[in-house]
Amino acid sequence: MKTRTNERLFTQANKVIPGGVNSPVRAFKSVGAKPIFIEKAKGVMLQDADGNRYIDYCLSWGPMILGHANKAVLDEVKKTMAKGTSYGIPTALETTLAEMIVAAVVSIDKVRLVSSGTEAVMTAIRLARGATGRDKVVKFAGCYHGHVDHMLVQAGSGLTTLGAPSSPGVPKDFAKHTLLAPYNDLEAVKKLFDRHGDCIAAVIIEPVAGNMGVVCAKKSFLKGLRTLCNKNKSLLIFDEVISGFRVAWGGVQKLLGVKADITTLGKIIGGGFPIGAIGGKASIMRRLSPEGAVYQAGTLSGNPVCVAAGIATLKQLKTTNPYPRLEAMTIGLCTQISEILNAKGIEHTINQIGSMFTLFFNPHPVTDYDTATKSDTKKYASYFRQMLNAGIYLPPSQFEANFLSTAHTEGHVRRTVAAVRQVEL
Ligand code: KE4
């Protein structure tokens, strides 16, 4: 694998960009490699600055469910851009995307569009606090909800469930209203409600976690959260920035039949352009400015170019319904990977739902952050590097999700399986 140009570009980037990247995970630190710089992509194929080509299973961390440079999406974007790119004034396109989301997600009556998943989560929590008049928020270890200050929180020292900042720059005061519980542990959440019930504004969860690697919430757990929130008049926030329109048309709520009060979306609904969304019942959403008093704003919120890409993406998903094929292809890939690793005597477990999965180098089931972090990250790093050399681009971290797109074919799966067969760990 040639790396000269990639290395030159990384050296140059480091001079003017912190760590040479605009988002930390792209630096490949956890996989002991230097990052590649992408020159172009089409379908499933990435091409880096040295001309190396890769089958992409990271898909820009989820958005590219139709593959890269999808013609119908690009045509819509070009058409929209030709008429202007940003007005800061309403466009009918925003209403169209909002109507598609309302029609798809059972719990959403109204939608506010923003420019990132982080912004969507920040708004959702402020809205929940404004709607309930309460301050505390419950989150789960291993769930990532963007770099919102009060979400950059880990379990406090000892067994305390009070949050402690997980990043410098987040004041302790910002973390003190964040309560932590283990994922899939309803008893722990019940204890939090017993102690803080009437101060808890919301519980926020990735109903399918993608940020500790893929970990699915048990249906009974989600139903239990729903019951606890109803009983305590707290709001249930589903962060479906990854899972929305990924695991099903309408997200996890459609799959499992558990309704959120507020849902955050992103990634796929922007078709590869900057976007985020907050959706919920009209009685809650009407509290958002200018209808209500909970303030939220954004220069490029609902940007027509981003929205056009999202509409074109959702239209293709709605008309083609690729979900059964995507799931079948993903199951086929995971089954073959597992057979090969078993034959090699390599301990592992794979969590898969729909067209997302994570291969953990871990002999035990991975059901929460504690079990996920017992995975062999050194082994994952070696696996990542060997697969990259073989022309397969995986997420550069053990604790991320792999994704398939409608551009993946059985031929790509065969090439991927052949690369796994050559791996030595
Ligand atoms: P953004 O602000 O990155 O658009 O979205 C934040 C976010 C919110 N909620 C969930 C469930 C998310 O997964 C994310 C962002 N996902 C990560 C990858 N797992 C983005 C990749 C990165 O940080 O570079």
CSV table of C-alpha atoms and ligand atoms in Angstrom, one decimal:
chain,number,residue,atom,x,y,z
A,1,MET,CA,0.0,0.0,0.0
A,2,LYS,CA,1.6,3.3,-1.1
A,3,THR,CA,1.5,5.9,1.7
A,4,ARG,CA,3.9,8.7,0.6
A,5,THR,CA,1.3,11.3,-0.4
A,6,ASN,CA,-1.0,10.4,2.5
A,7,GLU,CA,1.9,11.0,4.9
A,8,ARG,CA,2.9,14.3,3.3
A,9,LEU,CA,-0.7,15.5,3.5
A,10,PHE,CA,-0.9,14.4,7.2
A,11,THR,CA,2.3,16.3,8.0
A,12,GLN,CA,1.0,19.4,6.2
A,13,ALA,CA,-2.4,19.1,8.0
A,14,ASN,CA,-0.8,18.8,11.4
A,15,LYS,CA,0.8,22.2,10.9
A,16,VAL,CA,-2.6,24.0,10.7
A,17,ILE,CA,-5.2,21.6,12.1
A,18,PRO,CA,-5.1,20.2,15.7
A,19,GLY,CA,-4.0,16.5,15.3
A,20,GLY,CA,-4.3,17.0,11.5
A,21,VAL,CA,-8.0,16.2,11.5
A,22,ASN,CA,-11.3,17.9,12.0
A,23,SER,CA,-12.7,15.1,14.2
A,24,PRO,CA,-10.5,13.0,16.5
A,25,VAL,CA,-11.4,9.5,15.5
A,26,ARG,CA,-10.2,10.2,12.0
A,27,ALA,CA,-6.6,10.4,13.3
A,28,PHE,CA,-6.4,6.6,13.5
A,29,LYS,CA,-4.8,6.9,16.9
A,30,SER,CA,-6.6,3.9,18.4
A,31,VAL,CA,-5.6,1.6,15.5
A,32,GLY,CA,-1.9,2.6,15.5
A,33,ALA,CA,-1.8,3.9,12.0
A,34,LYS,CA,-1.5,7.2,10.2
A,35,PRO,CA,-4.7,8.5,8.6
A,36,ILE,CA,-5.4,8.3,4.9
A,37,PHE,CA,-6.6,11.3,3.0
A,38,ILE,CA,-9.5,10.7,0.6
A,39,GLU,CA,-9.4,12.1,-2.9
A,40,LYS,CA,-12.7,10.8,-4.2
A,41,ALA,CA,-15.4,8.1,-3.7
A,42,LYS,CA,-18.1,6.4,-5.8
A,43,GLY,CA,-20.5,3.8,-4.6
A,44,VAL,CA,-18.7,1.7,-2.0
A,45,MET,CA,-15.3,2.6,-3.2
A,46,LEU,CA,-13.0,5.1,-1.6
A,47,GLN,CA,-9.8,6.3,-3.3
A,48,ASP,CA,-7.0,7.9,-1.2
A,49,ALA,CA,-4.3,10.4,-2.2
A,50,ASP,CA,-1.9,7.6,-3.1
A,51,GLY,CA,-4.4,6.0,-5.4
A,52,ASN,CA,-5.2,3.2,-3.0
A,53,ARG,CA,-8.8,2.0,-3.3
A,54,TYR,CA,-11.0,0.6,-0.5
A,55,ILE,CA,-14.4,-1.0,0.0
A,56,ASP,CA,-15.9,1.4,2.6
A,57,TYR,CA,-17.7,0.0,5.7
A,58,CYS,CA,-17.6,3.2,7.6
A,59,LEU,CA,-19.7,5.3,5.1
A,60,SER,CA,-18.8,8.6,6.7
A,61,TRP,CA,-20.0,7.1,10.1
A,62,GLY,CA,-23.4,6.2,8.7
A,63,PRO,CA,-24.9,8.8,6.4
A,64,MET,CA,-23.9,7.2,3.1
A,65,ILE,CA,-26.5,4.4,3.1
A,66,LEU,CA,-26.9,4.9,-0.7
A,67,GLY,CA,-23.1,4.8,-1.2
A,68,HIS,CA,-20.9,7.7,-2.2
A,69,ALA,CA,-21.8,10.2,-5.0
A,70,ASN,CA,-25.2,8.6,-5.6
A,71,LYS,CA,-26.4,10.0,-8.9
A,72,ALA,CA,-30.0,10.9,-7.9
A,73,VAL,CA,-28.8,12.7,-4.8
A,74,LEU,CA,-26.1,14.6,-6.6
A,75,ASP,CA,-28.6,15.6,-9.4
A,76,GLU,CA,-31.0,17.1,-6.7
A,77,VAL,CA,-28.1,18.9,-5.0
A,78,LYS,CA,-26.8,20.4,-8.3
A,79,LYS,CA,-30.3,21.5,-9.3
A,80,THR,CA,-30.8,23.1,-5.9
A,81,MET,CA,-27.4,24.7,-5.7
A,82,ALA,CA,-27.9,26.3,-9.1
A,83,LYS,CA,-30.8,28.3,-7.6
A,84,GLY,CA,-28.7,29.5,-4.6
A,85,THR,CA,-27.2,27.8,-1.6
A,86,SER,CA,-28.4,29.6,1.6
A,87,TYR,CA,-31.0,32.3,2.4
A,88,GLY,CA,-31.7,32.3,6.1
A,89,ILE,CA,-35.3,32.5,4.9
A,90,PRO,CA,-37.7,29.6,4.9
A,91,THR,CA,-37.9,27.3,1.8
A,92,ALA,CA,-40.6,24.8,0.9
A,93,LEU,CA,-37.9,22.1,0.8
A,94,GLU,CA,-37.6,22.2,4.6
A,95,THR,CA,-41.3,21.5,4.9
A,96,THR,CA,-41.0,18.6,2.6
A,97,LEU,CA,-38.2,17.0,4.6
A,98,ALA,CA,-40.1,17.6,7.8
A,99,GLU,CA,-43.3,16.1,6.4
A,100,MET,CA,-41.3,13.0,5.3
A,101,ILE,CA,-39.8,12.6,8.8
A,102,VAL,CA,-43.3,13.1,10.5
A,103,ALA,CA,-44.8,10.5,8.2
A,104,ALA,CA,-41.9,8.0,8.9
A,105,VAL,CA,-41.3,8.3,12.7
A,106,VAL,CA,-44.4,7.3,14.7
A,107,SER,CA,-43.7,9.6,17.7
A,108,ILE,CA,-43.0,12.7,15.7
A,109,ASP,CA,-45.6,15.4,15.0
A,110,LYS,CA,-43.2,18.3,14.4
A,111,VAL,CA,-39.5,18.6,13.5
A,112,ARG,CA,-36.9,21.3,13.9
A,113,LEU,CA,-33.9,21.0,11.5
A,114,VAL,CA,-30.4,21.9,12.7
A,115,SER,CA,-26.9,21.4,11.3
A,116,SER,CA,-25.5,18.4,13.3
A,117,GLY,CA,-26.3,15.6,15.6
A,118,THR,CA,-24.7,17.4,18.5
A,119,GLU,CA,-26.9,20.4,17.9
A,120,ALA,CA,-29.9,18.2,17.8
A,121,VAL,CA,-29.1,16.6,21.2
A,122,MET,CA,-28.2,19.9,22.8
A,123,THR,CA,-31.6,21.3,21.7
A,124,ALA,CA,-33.5,18.1,22.7
A,125,ILE,CA,-32.1,18.3,26.2
A,126,ARG,CA,-32.8,22.0,26.6
A,127,LEU,CA,-36.4,21.4,25.3
A,128,ALA,CA,-36.9,18.5,27.8
A,129,ARG,CA,-35.6,20.7,30.6
A,130,GLY,CA,-37.8,23.6,29.4
A,131,ALA,CA,-40.9,21.5,29.1
A,132,THR,CA,-40.6,19.8,32.5
A,133,GLY,CA,-38.9,22.6,34.5
A,134,ARG,CA,-36.4,20.0,35.8
A,135,ASP,CA,-32.6,19.9,35.5
A,136,LYS,CA,-31.4,16.3,35.7
A,137,VAL,CA,-30.8,14.1,32.7
A,138,VAL,CA,-30.0,10.3,32.8
A,139,LYS,CA,-27.6,9.0,30.2
A,140,PHE,CA,-26.0,5.6,29.8
A,141,ALA,CA,-22.3,4.7,29.9
A,142,GLY,CA,-21.0,4.0,26.4
A,143,CYS,CA,-23.6,6.1,24.7
A,144,TYR,CA,-22.3,9.1,22.8
A,145,HIS,CA,-24.6,12.0,22.0
A,146,GLY,CA,-22.2,14.4,20.4
A,147,HIS,CA,-19.8,16.8,22.1
A,148,VAL,CA,-22.5,18.6,24.2
A,149,ASP,CA,-20.8,19.7,27.4
A,150,HIS,CA,-23.2,18.0,29.8
A,151,MET,CA,-23.1,14.8,27.7
A,152,LEU,CA,-19.3,14.5,27.9
A,153,VAL,CA,-19.7,12.9,31.3
A,154,GLN,CA,-18.5,9.6,32.6
A,155,ALA,CA,-19.4,7.7,35.8
A,156,GLY,CA,-18.2,9.5,38.8
A,157,SER,CA,-15.6,8.1,41.1
A,158,GLY,CA,-16.5,4.9,42.9
A,159,LEU,CA,-20.1,3.7,42.5
A,160,THR,CA,-21.5,7.2,42.5
A,161,THR,CA,-23.9,7.7,39.7
A,162,LEU,CA,-23.3,11.4,39.6
A,163,GLY,CA,-21.6,12.4,36.4
A,164,ALA,CA,-18.0,13.7,36.3
A,165,PRO,CA,-16.7,15.6,33.2
A,166,SER,CA,-15.0,13.2,30.7
A,167,SER,CA,-13.2,16.1,29.0
A,168,PRO,CA,-11.2,19.1,30.3
A,169,GLY,CA,-13.1,22.2,29.7
A,170,VAL,CA,-16.4,20.8,31.0
A,171,PRO,CA,-17.0,22.5,34.4
A,172,LYS,CA,-18.0,20.1,37.2
A,173,ASP,CA,-21.1,22.2,37.5
A,174,PHE,CA,-22.1,21.4,34.0
A,175,ALA,CA,-21.9,17.6,34.8
A,176,LYS,CA,-23.7,17.6,38.1
A,177,HIS,CA,-27.1,17.3,36.6
A,178,THR,CA,-26.1,14.3,34.5
A,179,LEU,CA,-26.8,10.9,36.0
A,180,LEU,CA,-25.2,7.8,34.7
A,181,ALA,CA,-26.5,4.2,34.5
A,182,PRO,CA,-25.2,1.1,32.8
A,183,TYR,CA,-26.9,0.3,29.4
A,184,ASN,CA,-29.6,-2.4,29.6
A,185,ASP,CA,-29.7,-2.1,33.5
A,186,LEU,CA,-33.3,-1.2,34.4
A,187,GLU,CA,-32.7,-1.7,38.1
A,188,ALA,CA,-30.0,1.0,38.1
A,189,VAL,CA,-32.4,3.4,36.4
A,190,LYS,CA,-35.1,2.6,38.9
A,191,LYS,CA,-32.7,3.5,41.7
A,192,LEU,CA,-31.9,6.9,40.0
A,193,PHE,CA,-35.7,7.6,39.7
A,194,ASP,CA,-36.2,6.5,43.4
A,195,ARG,CA,-33.6,9.0,44.4
A,196,HIS,CA,-34.0,11.9,41.9
A,197,GLY,CA,-37.4,11.2,40.3
A,198,ASP,CA,-39.0,14.6,40.5
A,199,CYS,CA,-35.8,16.3,39.3
A,200,ILE,CA,-35.3,14.2,36.2
A,201,ALA,CA,-36.2,16.1,33.0
A,202,ALA,CA,-35.3,13.3,30.7
A,203,VAL,CA,-33.6,10.0,30.0
A,204,ILE,CA,-31.6,10.0,26.8
A,205,ILE,CA,-30.5,6.8,25.1
A,206,GLU,CA,-29.2,5.4,21.8
A,207,PRO,CA,-31.9,2.7,21.4
A,208,VAL,CA,-29.4,0.9,19.3
A,209,ALA,CA,-26.0,2.0,20.5
A,210,GLY,CA,-23.4,2.6,17.9
A,211,ASN,CA,-20.7,4.3,19.9
A,212,MET,CA,-19.5,1.5,22.1
A,213,GLY,CA,-19.6,-0.6,19.1
A,214,VAL,CA,-23.1,-1.9,18.2
A,215,VAL,CA,-25.0,-2.8,21.3
A,216,CYS,CA,-28.8,-3.3,21.1
A,217,ALA,CA,-31.0,-2.3,24.0
A,218,LYS,CA,-33.3,-5.1,25.1
A,219,LYS,CA,-36.9,-4.4,24.2
A,220,SER,CA,-37.9,-5.0,27.9
A,221,PHE,CA,-35.3,-2.4,28.9
A,222,LEU,CA,-36.7,0.2,26.5
A,223,LYS,CA,-40.2,-0.6,27.6
A,224,GLY,CA,-39.1,-0.2,31.2
A,225,LEU,CA,-37.6,3.2,30.5
A,226,ARG,CA,-40.9,4.2,28.9
A,227,THR,CA,-42.8,3.1,32.0
A,228,LEU,CA,-40.4,4.9,34.4
A,229,CYS,CA,-40.6,8.1,32.4
A,230,ASN,CA,-44.4,8.0,32.3
A,231,LYS,CA,-44.6,7.3,36.0
A,232,ASN,CA,-42.2,10.2,36.9
A,233,LYS,CA,-43.4,12.6,34.2
A,234,SER,CA,-39.9,12.7,32.7
A,235,LEU,CA,-39.3,12.7,28.9
A,236,LEU,CA,-37.8,9.8,27.0
A,237,ILE,CA,-35.3,11.0,24.3
A,238,PHE,CA,-34.2,8.5,21.7
A,239,ASP,CA,-31.0,9.5,20.1
A,240,GLU,CA,-31.5,8.0,16.6
A,241,VAL,CA,-28.8,10.0,14.9
A,242,ILE,CA,-27.3,6.7,13.7
A,243,SER,CA,-30.3,4.3,13.9
A,244,GLY,CA,-32.9,6.6,12.4
A,245,PHE,CA,-33.6,5.4,8.8
A,246,ARG,CA,-30.6,3.0,9.2
A,247,VAL,CA,-32.2,0.0,11.0
A,248,ALA,CA,-35.6,0.6,9.5
A,249,TRP,CA,-37.7,3.2,7.8
A,250,GLY,CA,-38.8,5.0,10.9
A,251,GLY,CA,-35.9,3.8,13.1
A,252,VAL,CA,-35.8,1.7,16.2
A,253,GLN,CA,-39.2,3.0,17.3
A,254,LYS,CA,-40.8,1.3,14.3
A,255,LEU,CA,-38.9,-1.9,14.9
A,256,LEU,CA,-39.6,-2.3,18.6
A,257,GLY,CA,-42.8,-0.4,19.1
A,258,VAL,CA,-41.5,1.8,21.9
A,259,LYS,CA,-42.3,5.5,21.4
A,260,ALA,CA,-40.0,8.3,22.4
A,261,ASP,CA,-41.2,11.8,23.5
A,262,ILE,CA,-38.3,13.5,21.7
A,263,THR,CA,-36.2,11.9,18.9
A,264,THR,CA,-32.9,13.2,17.6
A,265,LEU,CA,-31.9,12.4,14.0
A,266,GLY,CA,-29.0,13.2,11.7
A,267,LYS,CA,-26.6,11.5,9.3
A,268,ILE,CA,-28.8,9.7,6.8
A,269,ILE,CA,-31.5,12.5,6.7
A,270,GLY,CA,-28.8,14.8,5.2
A,271,GLY,CA,-27.5,12.3,2.6
A,272,GLY,CA,-23.9,13.3,3.4
A,273,PHE,CA,-24.5,17.0,4.1
A,274,PRO,CA,-24.5,18.7,7.5
A,275,ILE,CA,-27.8,18.1,9.3
A,276,GLY,CA,-29.5,17.2,12.5
A,277,ALA,CA,-33.2,17.2,13.6
A,278,ILE,CA,-35.2,17.2,16.7
A,279,GLY,CA,-38.7,15.7,16.5
A,280,GLY,CA,-41.5,15.1,19.0
A,281,LYS,CA,-45.1,15.4,20.0
A,282,ALA,CA,-46.7,18.7,19.0
A,283,SER,CA,-47.4,19.4,22.7
A,284,ILE,CA,-43.6,19.3,23.4
A,285,MET,CA,-42.3,20.8,20.2
A,286,ARG,CA,-44.6,23.9,20.5
A,287,ARG,CA,-42.4,25.0,23.3
A,288,LEU,CA,-39.5,25.7,20.9
A,289,SER,CA,-39.0,29.3,19.9
A,290,PRO,CA,-40.6,31.2,18.2
A,291,GLU,CA,-43.8,29.4,19.1
A,292,GLY,CA,-42.6,28.8,22.7
A,293,ALA,CA,-40.0,30.1,25.0
A,294,VAL,CA,-37.2,27.5,24.7
A,295,TYR,CA,-34.6,29.2,22.6
A,296,GLN,CA,-32.8,27.5,19.7
A,297,ALA,CA,-31.5,29.0,16.4
A,298,GLY,CA,-29.1,28.4,13.6
A,299,THR,CA,-27.8,30.3,10.5
A,300,LEU,CA,-27.7,27.2,8.3
A,301,SER,CA,-30.6,25.3,10.0
A,302,GLY,CA,-32.6,23.6,7.2
A,303,ASN,CA,-30.1,24.7,4.6
A,304,PRO,CA,-31.8,24.0,1.2
A,305,VAL,CA,-28.8,22.1,-0.3
A,306,CYS,CA,-28.5,19.8,2.7
A,307,VAL,CA,-32.2,19.3,2.8
A,308,ALA,CA,-32.4,18.5,-0.9
A,309,ALA,CA,-29.8,15.8,-0.4
A,310,GLY,CA,-31.8,14.5,2.5
A,311,ILE,CA,-35.1,14.4,0.6
A,312,ALA,CA,-33.4,12.7,-2.4
A,313,THR,CA,-31.9,10.1,0.0
A,314,LEU,CA,-35.1,9.4,1.9
A,315,LYS,CA,-37.1,9.3,-1.4
A,316,GLN,CA,-34.8,6.5,-2.6
A,317,LEU,CA,-35.1,4.6,0.6
A,318,LYS,CA,-38.9,4.9,0.7
A,319,THR,CA,-39.4,3.8,-2.9
A,320,THR,CA,-36.8,1.0,-3.0
A,321,ASN,CA,-37.1,-0.3,0.6
A,322,PRO,CA,-33.6,-1.8,0.6
A,323,TYR,CA,-33.8,-2.8,4.3
A,324,PRO,CA,-34.5,-6.5,3.9
A,325,ARG,CA,-31.6,-6.9,1.3
A,326,LEU,CA,-29.3,-4.8,3.4
A,327,GLU,CA,-30.0,-6.9,6.5
A,328,ALA,CA,-29.6,-10.2,4.6
A,329,MET,CA,-26.3,-9.1,3.1
A,330,THR,CA,-25.0,-7.9,6.5
A,331,ILE,CA,-26.0,-11.2,8.2
A,332,GLY,CA,-24.3,-13.1,5.4
A,333,LEU,CA,-21.1,-11.1,5.8
A,334,CYS,CA,-21.1,-11.4,9.6
A,335,THR,CA,-21.8,-15.2,9.4
A,336,GLN,CA,-18.8,-15.7,7.1
A,337,ILE,CA,-16.5,-13.5,9.2
A,338,SER,CA,-17.5,-15.5,12.3
A,339,GLU,CA,-16.9,-18.9,10.6
A,340,ILE,CA,-13.4,-17.8,9.5
A,341,LEU,CA,-12.4,-16.4,12.9
A,342,ASN,CA,-13.8,-19.6,14.6
A,343,ALA,CA,-11.7,-21.7,12.2
A,344,LYS,CA,-8.7,-19.6,13.1
A,345,GLY,CA,-9.5,-20.0,16.8
A,346,ILE,CA,-9.8,-16.3,17.3
A,347,GLU,CA,-12.2,-15.4,20.1
A,348,HIS,CA,-14.8,-12.8,19.1
A,349,THR,CA,-18.4,-11.8,19.2
A,350,ILE,CA,-20.5,-9.9,16.6
A,351,ASN,CA,-23.4,-7.7,17.3
A,352,GLN,CA,-25.6,-7.0,14.3
A,353,ILE,CA,-28.9,-5.3,13.6
A,354,GLY,CA,-30.1,-4.3,10.1
A,355,SER,CA,-27.1,-3.1,8.1
A,356,MET,CA,-24.9,-2.2,11.1
A,357,PHE,CA,-22.6,-4.4,13.0
A,358,THR,CA,-19.5,-4.6,15.2
A,359,LEU,CA,-16.9,-7.3,15.4
A,360,PHE,CA,-15.6,-7.3,19.0
A,361,PHE,CA,-12.5,-9.2,19.8
A,362,ASN,CA,-14.1,-10.4,23.0
A,363,PRO,CA,-15.1,-14.0,23.9
A,364,HIS,CA,-18.1,-12.9,25.8
A,365,PRO,CA,-21.5,-11.3,24.8
A,366,VAL,CA,-21.2,-7.5,24.6
A,367,THR,CA,-24.3,-6.0,26.2
A,368,ASP,CA,-23.1,-2.7,27.7
A,369,TYR,CA,-20.0,-0.5,28.0
A,370,ASP,CA,-18.4,-2.6,30.7
A,371,THR,CA,-18.4,-5.7,28.6
A,372,ALA,CA,-17.5,-3.8,25.4
A,373,THR,CA,-14.4,-2.3,27.0
A,374,LYS,CA,-13.1,-5.8,27.8
A,375,SER,CA,-12.5,-6.3,24.1
A,376,ASP,CA,-9.0,-6.7,22.8
A,377,THR,CA,-8.4,-3.3,21.2
A,378,LYS,CA,-4.8,-4.2,20.2
A,379,LYS,CA,-6.2,-7.2,18.2
A,380,TYR,CA,-8.8,-4.9,16.6
A,381,ALA,CA,-6.0,-2.4,15.7
A,382,SER,CA,-4.0,-5.2,13.9
A,383,TYR,CA,-7.2,-6.5,12.2
A,384,PHE,CA,-8.0,-2.9,11.0
A,385,ARG,CA,-4.5,-2.4,9.6
A,386,GLN,CA,-4.4,-5.7,7.8
A,387,MET,CA,-7.8,-5.2,6.3
A,388,LEU,CA,-6.9,-1.6,5.2
A,389,ASN,CA,-3.8,-3.1,3.5
A,390,ALA,CA,-6.1,-5.5,1.8
A,391,GLY,CA,-8.3,-2.7,0.5
A,392,ILE,CA,-11.1,-2.8,3.1
A,393,TYR,CA,-11.8,0.4,5.1
A,394,LEU,CA,-13.3,-0.4,8.5
A,395,PRO,CA,-14.2,2.1,11.3
A,396,PRO,CA,-10.8,3.1,12.8
A,397,SER,CA,-11.9,2.1,16.3
A,398,GLN,CA,-13.1,-1.1,18.1
A,399,PHE,CA,-16.0,1.0,19.5
A,400,GLU,CA,-17.7,2.1,16.3
A,401,ALA,CA,-20.2,0.5,13.9
A,402,ASN,CA,-19.7,-0.9,10.5
A,403,PHE,CA,-22.3,-0.1,7.9
A,404,LEU,CA,-23.4,-1.5,4.6
A,405,SER,CA,-25.0,0.5,1.8
A,406,THR,CA,-27.2,-0.1,-1.2
A,407,ALA,CA,-24.0,0.1,-3.3
A,408,HIS,CA,-22.5,-3.0,-1.6
A,409,THR,CA,-22.9,-6.2,-3.7
A,410,GLU,CA,-22.2,-9.8,-3.0
A,411,GLY,CA,-19.0,-9.3,-4.9
A,412,HIS,CA,-17.8,-6.7,-2.4
A,413,VAL,CA,-18.8,-9.1,0.4
A,414,ARG,CA,-16.8,-11.9,-1.2
A,415,ARG,CA,-13.7,-9.6,-1.5
A,416,THR,CA,-14.1,-8.7,2.2
A,417,VAL,CA,-14.4,-12.3,3.3
A,418,ALA,CA,-11.3,-13.2,1.3
A,419,ALA,CA,-9.4,-10.4,3.1
A,420,VAL,CA,-10.6,-11.7,6.5
A,421,ARG,CA,-9.4,-15.2,5.5
A,422,GLN,CA,-5.8,-13.7,5.1
A,423,VAL,CA,-5.8,-12.0,8.5
A,424,GLU,CA,-3.3,-13.2,11.0
A,425,LEU,CA,-3.9,-12.3,14.7
B,1,KE4,P1,-22.5,15.0,15.0
B,1,KE4,O1,-22.5,16.2,15.9
B,1,KE4,O2,-21.2,14.3,14.9
B,1,KE4,O3,-23.2,15.2,13.6
B,1,KE4,O4,-23.5,13.9,15.7
B,1,KE4,C1,-23.2,13.6,17.1
B,1,KE4,C2,-23.9,12.3,17.4
B,1,KE4,C3,-25.0,12.2,18.1
B,1,KE4,N1,-25.6,11.1,18.4
B,1,KE4,C4,-25.1,9.9,18.0
B,1,KE4,C5,-25.8,8.6,18.4
B,1,KE4,C6,-23.9,9.9,17.3
B,1,KE4,O5,-23.4,8.7,16.9
B,1,KE4,C7,-23.3,11.1,17.0
B,1,KE4,C8,-22.0,11.1,16.2
B,1,KE4,N2,-21.4,9.9,15.8
B,1,KE4,C9,-20.0,9.8,15.6
B,1,KE4,C10,-19.6,8.4,15.2
B,1,KE4,N3,-20.1,7.4,16.0
B,1,KE4,C11,-19.5,10.8,14.7
B,1,KE4,C12,-18.1,10.6,14.1
B,1,KE4,C13,-17.1,11.6,14.7
B,1,KE4,O6,-17.3,12.0,15.8
B,1,KE4,O7,-16.2,12.0,13.9
